[in-house]
């Protein structure tokens, strides 16, 4: 045991126990007021805290808006993320997202997406222009937009930093726990093999051999 287990590569779902962590993430999302989603490297969503639906639902009601939503999703899941990076993604419909990686052993295992939330620099005039671009009722558009979370850039930066460290710590602790379990299992299997080897050396008749095979089948 060895280097093989110590260098074992875990899947994101192995390192983030959502049965244990899900309620904690939901509480964090509620506390900061922003939707939190987690995706693996294949782009599969493994967690959604729930949250904003109105604005995105309004957009998906139009062909142009549906296309924009798909483009935003592709960008959120395809954007390259390096260690320690937290990137802001601006959508054509005016909202923003923050994305950062979940990493283990210097490799990305997935990504966390915070948002959508309002872009603080967009005033009513700019929002009306975006609504016109998507051929949407400006009143409904602006109303749905304003219902999204509004977070200052400084607070958002602190929020992303805290949550990134939170996930890093949880992944590290869980990886250590899994490796320890694997090491214990390996030691048990090694002890089993030694015992069987000694028993086989000392077996005197077919009945002994049959009993040994029976014991082996139990592991």
PDB file of C-alpha atoms in Angstrom:
ATOM      1  CA  UNK A   1       0.000   0.000   0.000  1.00  0.00           C
ATOM      2  CA  UNK A   2       1.355   1.879  -0.984  1.00  0.00           C
ATOM      3  CA  UNK A   3       1.723   4.414  -3.608  1.00  0.00           C
ATOM      4  CA  UNK A   4      -1.138   2.971  -5.640  1.00  0.00           C
ATOM      5  CA  UNK A   5      -3.766   3.891  -3.059  1.00  0.00           C
ATOM      6  CA  UNK A   6      -2.093   7.098  -1.963  1.00  0.00           C
ATOM      7  CA  UNK A   7      -2.254   8.311  -5.567  1.00  0.00           C
ATOM      8  CA  UNK A   8      -5.776   7.021  -6.197  1.00  0.00           C
ATOM      9  CA  UNK A   9      -7.930   9.390  -8.195  1.00  0.00           C
ATOM     10  CA  UNK A  10     -11.380   9.916  -6.735  1.00  0.00           C
ATOM     11  CA  UNK A  11     -14.541  11.058  -8.462  1.00  0.00           C
ATOM     12  CA  UNK A  12     -16.194  14.285  -7.328  1.00  0.00           C
ATOM     13  CA  UNK A  13     -19.209  12.387  -5.991  1.00  0.00           C
ATOM     14  CA  UNK A  14     -16.879  10.306  -3.800  1.00  0.00           C
ATOM     15  CA  UNK A  15     -15.315  13.383  -2.238  1.00  0.00           C
ATOM     16  CA  UNK A  16     -18.455  15.457  -1.810  1.00  0.00           C
ATOM     17  CA  UNK A  17     -20.938  13.448   0.211  1.00  0.00           C
ATOM     18  CA  UNK A  18     -24.145  15.278  -0.661  1.00  0.00           C
ATOM     19  CA  UNK A  19     -26.108  13.225   1.835  1.00  0.00           C
ATOM     20  CA  UNK A  20     -23.964  14.829   4.512  1.00  0.00           C
ATOM     21  CA  UNK A  21     -23.090  18.133   2.859  1.00  0.00           C
ATOM     22  CA  UNK A  22     -26.267  18.983   0.941  1.00  0.00           C
ATOM     23  CA  UNK A  23     -28.093  20.662   3.811  1.00  0.00           C
ATOM     24  CA  UNK A  24     -24.964  22.634   4.710  1.00  0.00           C
ATOM     25  CA  UNK A  25     -24.604  23.979   1.160  1.00  0.00           C
ATOM     26  CA  UNK A  26     -28.297  24.875   1.027  1.00  0.00           C
ATOM     27  CA  UNK A  27     -27.928  26.765   4.298  1.00  0.00           C
ATOM     28  CA  UNK A  28     -24.899  28.621   2.898  1.00  0.00           C
ATOM     29  CA  UNK A  29     -26.784  29.464  -0.290  1.00  0.00           C
ATOM     30  CA  UNK A  30     -29.720  30.769   1.724  1.00  0.00           C
ATOM     31  CA  UNK A  31     -27.409  32.778   3.961  1.00  0.00           C
ATOM     32  CA  UNK A  32     -25.638  34.517   1.066  1.00  0.00           C
ATOM     33  CA  UNK A  33     -28.806  34.679  -1.042  1.00  0.00           C
ATOM     34  CA  UNK A  34     -27.349  33.136  -4.197  1.00  0.00           C
ATOM     35  CA  UNK A  35     -28.091  29.857  -5.953  1.00  0.00           C
ATOM     36  CA  UNK A  36     -25.271  27.287  -5.721  1.00  0.00           C
ATOM     37  CA  UNK A  37     -24.822  24.480  -8.240  1.00  0.00           C
ATOM     38  CA  UNK A  38     -22.130  21.821  -8.528  1.00  0.00           C
ATOM     39  CA  UNK A  39     -21.139  20.054 -11.754  1.00  0.00           C
ATOM     40  CA  UNK A  40     -18.698  17.233 -12.426  1.00  0.00           C
ATOM     41  CA  UNK A  41     -16.133  17.315 -15.238  1.00  0.00           C
ATOM     42  CA  UNK A  42     -18.625  15.805 -17.700  1.00  0.00           C
ATOM     43  CA  UNK A  43     -21.015  18.689 -17.122  1.00  0.00           C
ATOM     44  CA  UNK A  44     -23.472  16.644 -15.087  1.00  0.00           C
ATOM     45  CA  UNK A  45     -25.212  18.613 -12.359  1.00  0.00           C
ATOM     46  CA  UNK A  46     -24.810  16.789  -9.058  1.00  0.00           C
ATOM     47  CA  UNK A  47     -26.255  19.479  -6.788  1.00  0.00           C
ATOM     48  CA  UNK A  48     -28.579  22.481  -6.977  1.00  0.00           C
ATOM     49  CA  UNK A  49     -29.435  24.499  -3.892  1.00  0.00           C
ATOM     50  CA  UNK A  50     -32.546  25.802  -5.643  1.00  0.00           C
ATOM     51  CA  UNK A  51     -33.306  29.456  -6.040  1.00  0.00           C
ATOM     52  CA  UNK A  52     -33.732  31.813  -8.985  1.00  0.00           C
ATOM     53  CA  UNK A  53     -36.250  30.602 -11.547  1.00  0.00           C
ATOM     54  CA  UNK A  54     -38.271  33.643 -12.582  1.00  0.00           C
ATOM     55  CA  UNK A  55     -35.775  35.475 -14.793  1.00  0.00           C
ATOM     56  CA  UNK A  56     -34.417  32.368 -16.509  1.00  0.00           C
ATOM     57  CA  UNK A  57     -37.945  31.041 -16.971  1.00  0.00           C
ATOM     58  CA  UNK A  58     -38.984  34.304 -18.597  1.00  0.00           C
ATOM     59  CA  UNK A  59     -36.035  34.138 -21.004  1.00  0.00           C
ATOM     60  CA  UNK A  60     -36.697  30.537 -21.972  1.00  0.00           C
ATOM     61  CA  UNK A  61     -40.151  31.595 -23.067  1.00  0.00           C
ATOM     62  CA  UNK A  62     -38.608  33.101 -26.222  1.00  0.00           C
ATOM     63  CA  UNK A  63     -36.539  31.412 -28.933  1.00  0.00           C
ATOM     64  CA  UNK A  64     -33.779  34.001 -28.639  1.00  0.00           C
ATOM     65  CA  UNK A  65     -33.740  33.741 -24.860  1.00  0.00           C
ATOM     66  CA  UNK A  66     -33.594  29.935 -24.975  1.00  0.00           C
ATOM     67  CA  UNK A  67     -30.580  30.121 -27.266  1.00  0.00           C
ATOM     68  CA  UNK A  68     -28.859  32.618 -24.964  1.00  0.00           C
ATOM     69  CA  UNK A  69     -29.503  30.379 -21.943  1.00  0.00           C
ATOM     70  CA  UNK A  70     -27.894  27.450 -23.773  1.00  0.00           C
ATOM     71  CA  UNK A  71     -24.880  29.573 -24.736  1.00  0.00           C
ATOM     72  CA  UNK A  72     -24.464  30.715 -21.124  1.00  0.00           C
ATOM     73  CA  UNK A  73     -24.628  27.128 -19.883  1.00  0.00           C
ATOM     74  CA  UNK A  74     -21.982  26.027 -22.375  1.00  0.00           C
ATOM     75  CA  UNK A  75     -19.726  28.887 -21.332  1.00  0.00           C
ATOM     76  CA  UNK A  76     -20.201  28.178 -17.620  1.00  0.00           C
ATOM     77  CA  UNK A  77     -19.306  24.518 -18.071  1.00  0.00           C
ATOM     78  CA  UNK A  78     -16.602  24.982 -20.688  1.00  0.00           C
ATOM     79  CA  UNK A  79     -14.632  27.917 -19.267  1.00  0.00           C
ATOM     80  CA  UNK A  80     -11.088  26.867 -18.334  1.00  0.00           C
ATOM     81  CA  UNK A  81     -10.441  27.162 -14.599  1.00  0.00           C
ATOM     82  CA  UNK A  82      -7.022  27.153 -12.991  1.00  0.00           C
ATOM     83  CA  UNK A  83      -6.070  26.621  -9.364  1.00  0.00           C
ATOM     84  CA  UNK A  84      -7.286  29.414  -7.133  1.00  0.00           C
ATOM     85  CA  UNK A  85      -9.304  31.061  -9.902  1.00  0.00           C
ATOM     86  CA  UNK A  86     -12.821  32.390  -9.503  1.00  0.00           C
ATOM     87  CA  UNK A  87     -14.162  33.830 -12.742  1.00  0.00           C
ATOM     88  CA  UNK A  88     -17.143  36.052 -13.419  1.00  0.00           C
ATOM     89  CA  UNK A  89     -19.211  35.134 -16.461  1.00  0.00           C
ATOM     90  CA  UNK A  90     -21.350  37.846 -18.051  1.00  0.00           C
ATOM     91  CA  UNK A  91     -24.470  36.661 -19.869  1.00  0.00           C
ATOM     92  CA  UNK A  92     -25.880  38.467 -22.890  1.00  0.00           C
ATOM     93  CA  UNK A  93     -29.177  38.844 -21.024  1.00  0.00           C
ATOM     94  CA  UNK A  94     -27.483  40.988 -18.369  1.00  0.00           C
ATOM     95  CA  UNK A  95     -27.014  38.659 -15.409  1.00  0.00           C
ATOM     96  CA  UNK A  96     -23.736  37.339 -14.024  1.00  0.00           C
ATOM     97  CA  UNK A  97     -22.292  34.149 -12.552  1.00  0.00           C
ATOM     98  CA  UNK A  98     -19.172  33.290 -10.579  1.00  0.00           C
ATOM     99  CA  UNK A  99     -17.429  29.979 -11.269  1.00  0.00           C
ATOM    100  CA  UNK A 100     -14.574  28.278  -9.408  1.00  0.00           C
ATOM    101  CA  UNK A 101     -13.093  24.764  -9.557  1.00  0.00           C
ATOM    102  CA  UNK A 102     -13.266  21.899  -7.083  1.00  0.00           C
ATOM    103  CA  UNK A 103      -9.785  20.354  -7.051  1.00  0.00           C
ATOM    104  CA  UNK A 104      -7.887  17.414  -5.618  1.00  0.00           C
ATOM    105  CA  UNK A 105      -4.259  16.434  -6.202  1.00  0.00           C
ATOM    106  CA  UNK A 106      -3.729  19.386  -8.564  1.00  0.00           C
ATOM    107  CA  UNK A 107      -6.585  18.333 -10.851  1.00  0.00           C
ATOM    108  CA  UNK A 108     -10.038  19.763 -11.427  1.00  0.00           C
ATOM    109  CA  UNK A 109     -12.810  17.374 -10.401  1.00  0.00           C
ATOM    110  CA  UNK A 110     -15.682  19.714 -11.174  1.00  0.00           C
ATOM    111  CA  UNK A 111     -16.903  23.257 -10.683  1.00  0.00           C
ATOM    112  CA  UNK A 112     -19.156  25.316  -8.461  1.00  0.00           C
ATOM    113  CA  UNK A 113     -21.404  27.956 -10.021  1.00  0.00           C
ATOM    114  CA  UNK A 114     -22.784  30.852  -7.992  1.00  0.00           C
ATOM    115  CA  UNK A 115     -25.650  32.721  -9.574  1.00  0.00           C
ATOM    116  CA  UNK A 116     -27.334  34.146 -11.469  1.00  0.00           C
ATOM    117  CA  UNK A 117     -27.204  37.580  -9.880  1.00  0.00           C
ATOM    118  CA  UNK A 118     -27.575  41.171 -11.049  1.00  0.00           C
ATOM    119  CA  UNK A 119     -24.866  43.149 -12.782  1.00  0.00           C
ATOM    120  CA  UNK A 120     -24.553  46.256 -10.607  1.00  0.00           C
ATOM    121  CA  UNK A 121     -23.568  48.502 -13.540  1.00  0.00           C
ATOM    122  CA  UNK A 122     -26.758  47.933 -15.546  1.00  0.00           C
ATOM    123  CA  UNK A 123     -29.267  50.742 -15.149  1.00  0.00           C
ATOM    124  CA  UNK A 124     -32.899  50.750 -16.283  1.00  0.00           C
ATOM    125  CA  UNK A 125     -32.032  52.195 -19.681  1.00  0.00           C
ATOM    126  CA  UNK A 126     -29.575  49.391 -20.430  1.00  0.00           C
ATOM    127  CA  UNK A 127     -32.032  46.772 -19.202  1.00  0.00           C
ATOM    128  CA  UNK A 128     -34.743  48.216 -21.468  1.00  0.00           C
ATOM    129  CA  UNK A 129     -32.321  47.910 -24.391  1.00  0.00           C
ATOM    130  CA  UNK A 130     -31.643  44.250 -23.561  1.00  0.00           C
ATOM    131  CA  UNK A 131     -35.384  43.577 -23.321  1.00  0.00           C
ATOM    132  CA  UNK A 132     -35.893  45.156 -26.742  1.00  0.00           C
ATOM    133  CA  UNK A 133     -33.100  42.990 -28.144  1.00  0.00           C
ATOM    134  CA  UNK A 134     -34.937  39.878 -26.999  1.00  0.00           C
ATOM    135  CA  UNK A 135     -38.315  41.328 -28.052  1.00  0.00           C
ATOM    136  CA  UNK A 136     -39.658  41.074 -24.535  1.00  0.00           C
ATOM    137  CA  UNK A 137     -41.965  43.263 -22.487  1.00  0.00           C
ATOM    138  CA  UNK A 138     -39.508  45.674 -20.800  1.00  0.00           C
ATOM    139  CA  UNK A 139     -41.633  45.968 -17.654  1.00  0.00           C
ATOM    140  CA  UNK A 140     -41.753  42.195 -17.117  1.00  0.00           C
ATOM    141  CA  UNK A 141     -38.091  41.849 -18.061  1.00  0.00           C
ATOM    142  CA  UNK A 142     -36.854  44.499 -15.624  1.00  0.00           C
ATOM    143  CA  UNK A 143     -39.138  43.239 -12.870  1.00  0.00           C
ATOM    144  CA  UNK A 144     -37.841  39.669 -13.218  1.00  0.00           C
ATOM    145  CA  UNK A 145     -34.264  40.935 -13.428  1.00  0.00           C
ATOM    146  CA  UNK A 146     -34.588  42.964 -10.236  1.00  0.00           C
ATOM    147  CA  UNK A 147     -35.843  39.876  -8.391  1.00  0.00           C
ATOM    148  CA  UNK A 148     -32.427  38.262  -8.804  1.00  0.00           C
ATOM    149  CA  UNK A 149     -29.884  38.661  -5.982  1.00  0.00           C
ATOM    150  CA  UNK A 150     -27.986  41.946  -5.914  1.00  0.00           C
ATOM    151  CA  UNK A 151     -24.513  41.563  -4.426  1.00  0.00           C
ATOM    152  CA  UNK A 152     -21.678  44.080  -4.247  1.00  0.00           C
ATOM    153  CA  UNK A 153     -18.449  43.042  -6.031  1.00  0.00           C
ATOM    154  CA  UNK A 154     -16.522  43.088  -2.739  1.00  0.00           C
ATOM    155  CA  UNK A 155     -19.042  40.898  -0.931  1.00  0.00           C
ATOM    156  CA  UNK A 156     -19.178  38.539  -3.883  1.00  0.00           C
ATOM    157  CA  UNK A 157     -15.392  38.211  -3.881  1.00  0.00           C
ATOM    158  CA  UNK A 158     -15.386  37.327  -0.184  1.00  0.00           C
ATOM    159  CA  UNK A 159     -18.264  34.913  -0.701  1.00  0.00           C
ATOM    160  CA  UNK A 160     -16.505  33.068  -3.540  1.00  0.00           C
ATOM    161  CA  UNK A 161     -13.248  32.911  -1.572  1.00  0.00           C
ATOM    162  CA  UNK A 162     -14.991  31.490   1.492  1.00  0.00           C
ATOM    163  CA  UNK A 163     -16.940  28.878  -0.457  1.00  0.00           C
ATOM    164  CA  UNK A 164     -13.864  27.810  -2.450  1.00  0.00           C
ATOM    165  CA  UNK A 165     -11.934  27.250   0.776  1.00  0.00           C
ATOM    166  CA  UNK A 166     -14.923  25.440   2.263  1.00  0.00           C
ATOM    167  CA  UNK A 167     -15.016  22.965  -0.626  1.00  0.00           C
ATOM    168  CA  UNK A 168     -11.220  22.571  -0.629  1.00  0.00           C
ATOM    169  CA  UNK A 169     -11.254  21.700   3.068  1.00  0.00           C
ATOM    170  CA  UNK A 170     -14.146  19.263   2.746  1.00  0.00           C
ATOM    171  CA  UNK A 171     -12.576  17.500  -0.259  1.00  0.00           C
ATOM    172  CA  UNK A 172      -9.208  17.220   1.510  1.00  0.00           C
ATOM    173  CA  UNK A 173     -10.749  15.784   4.689  1.00  0.00           C
ATOM    174  CA  UNK A 174     -12.928  13.327   2.787  1.00  0.00           C
ATOM    175  CA  UNK A 175     -10.038  12.206   0.570  1.00  0.00           C
ATOM    176  CA  UNK A 176      -7.920  11.579   3.655  1.00  0.00           C
ATOM    177  CA  UNK A 177     -10.743   9.560   5.198  1.00  0.00           C
ATOM    178  CA  UNK A 178     -11.186   7.451   2.060  1.00  0.00           C
ATOM    179  CA  UNK A 179      -7.459   6.795   1.721  1.00  0.00           C
ATOM    180  CA  UNK A 180      -7.260   5.735   5.372  1.00  0.00           C
ATOM    181  CA  UNK A 181     -10.177   3.339   4.840  1.00  0.00           C
ATOM    182  CA  UNK A 182      -8.483   1.874   1.773  1.00  0.00           C
ATOM    183  CA  UNK A 183      -5.242   1.416   3.680  1.00  0.00           C
ATOM    184  CA  UNK A 184      -7.042  -0.378   6.511  1.00  0.00           C
ATOM    185  CA  UNK A 185      -8.802  -2.623   4.012  1.00  0.00           C
ATOM    186  CA  UNK A 186      -5.509  -3.416   2.291  1.00  0.00           C
ATOM    187  CA  UNK A 187      -3.912  -4.375   5.612  1.00  0.00           C
ATOM    188  CA  UNK A 188      -6.846  -6.657   6.406  1.00  0.00           C
ATOM    189  CA  UNK A 189      -6.564  -8.360   3.025  1.00  0.00           C
ATOM    190  CA  UNK A 190      -2.810  -8.793   3.444  1.00  0.00           C
ATOM    191  CA  UNK A 191      -3.346 -10.389   6.864  1.00  0.00           C
ATOM    192  CA  UNK A 192      -5.983 -12.676   5.389  1.00  0.00           C
ATOM    193  CA  UNK A 193      -3.607 -13.802   2.643  1.00  0.00           C
ATOM    194  CA  UNK A 194      -0.847 -14.570   5.152  1.00  0.00           C
ATOM    195  CA  UNK A 195      -3.224 -16.612   7.313  1.00  0.00           C
ATOM    196  CA  UNK A 196      -4.446 -18.643   4.344  1.00  0.00           C
ATOM    197  CA  UNK A 197      -0.889 -19.243   3.172  1.00  0.00           C
ATOM    198  CA  UNK A 198       0.037 -20.651   6.577  1.00  0.00           C
ATOM    199  CA  UNK A 199      -3.096 -22.769   6.684  1.00  0.00           C
ATOM    200  CA  UNK A 200      -2.374 -24.216   3.244  1.00  0.00           C
ATOM    201  CA  UNK A 201       1.135 -25.150   4.310  1.00  0.00           C
ATOM    202  CA  UNK A 202      -0.245 -27.091   7.259  1.00  0.00           C
ATOM    203  CA  UNK A 203      -3.290 -28.726   5.637  1.00  0.00           C
ATOM    204  CA  UNK A 204      -3.193 -32.487   6.062  1.00  0.00           C
ATOM    205  CA  UNK A 205      -6.216 -33.818   4.175  1.00  0.00           C
ATOM    206  CA  UNK A 206      -8.867 -32.887   1.573  1.00  0.00           C
ATOM    207  CA  UNK A 207     -11.279 -31.860   4.327  1.00  0.00           C
ATOM    208  CA  UNK A 208      -8.831 -29.180   5.490  1.00  0.00           C
ATOM    209  CA  UNK A 209      -8.445 -27.901   1.955  1.00  0.00           C
ATOM    210  CA  UNK A 210     -12.221 -27.745   1.534  1.00  0.00           C
ATOM    211  CA  UNK A 211     -12.538 -25.765   4.762  1.00  0.00           C
ATOM    212  CA  UNK A 212      -9.859 -23.294   3.626  1.00  0.00           C
ATOM    213  CA  UNK A 213     -11.652 -22.716   0.312  1.00  0.00           C
ATOM    214  CA  UNK A 214     -14.869 -22.138   2.220  1.00  0.00           C
ATOM    215  CA  UNK A 215     -13.177 -19.503   4.381  1.00  0.00           C
ATOM    216  CA  UNK A 216     -11.707 -17.766   1.332  1.00  0.00           C
ATOM    217  CA  UNK A 217     -15.141 -17.460  -0.251  1.00  0.00           C
ATOM    218  CA  UNK A 218     -16.313 -15.495   2.773  1.00  0.00           C
ATOM    219  CA  UNK A 219     -13.954 -12.563   1.970  1.00  0.00           C
TER     220      UNK A 219
END
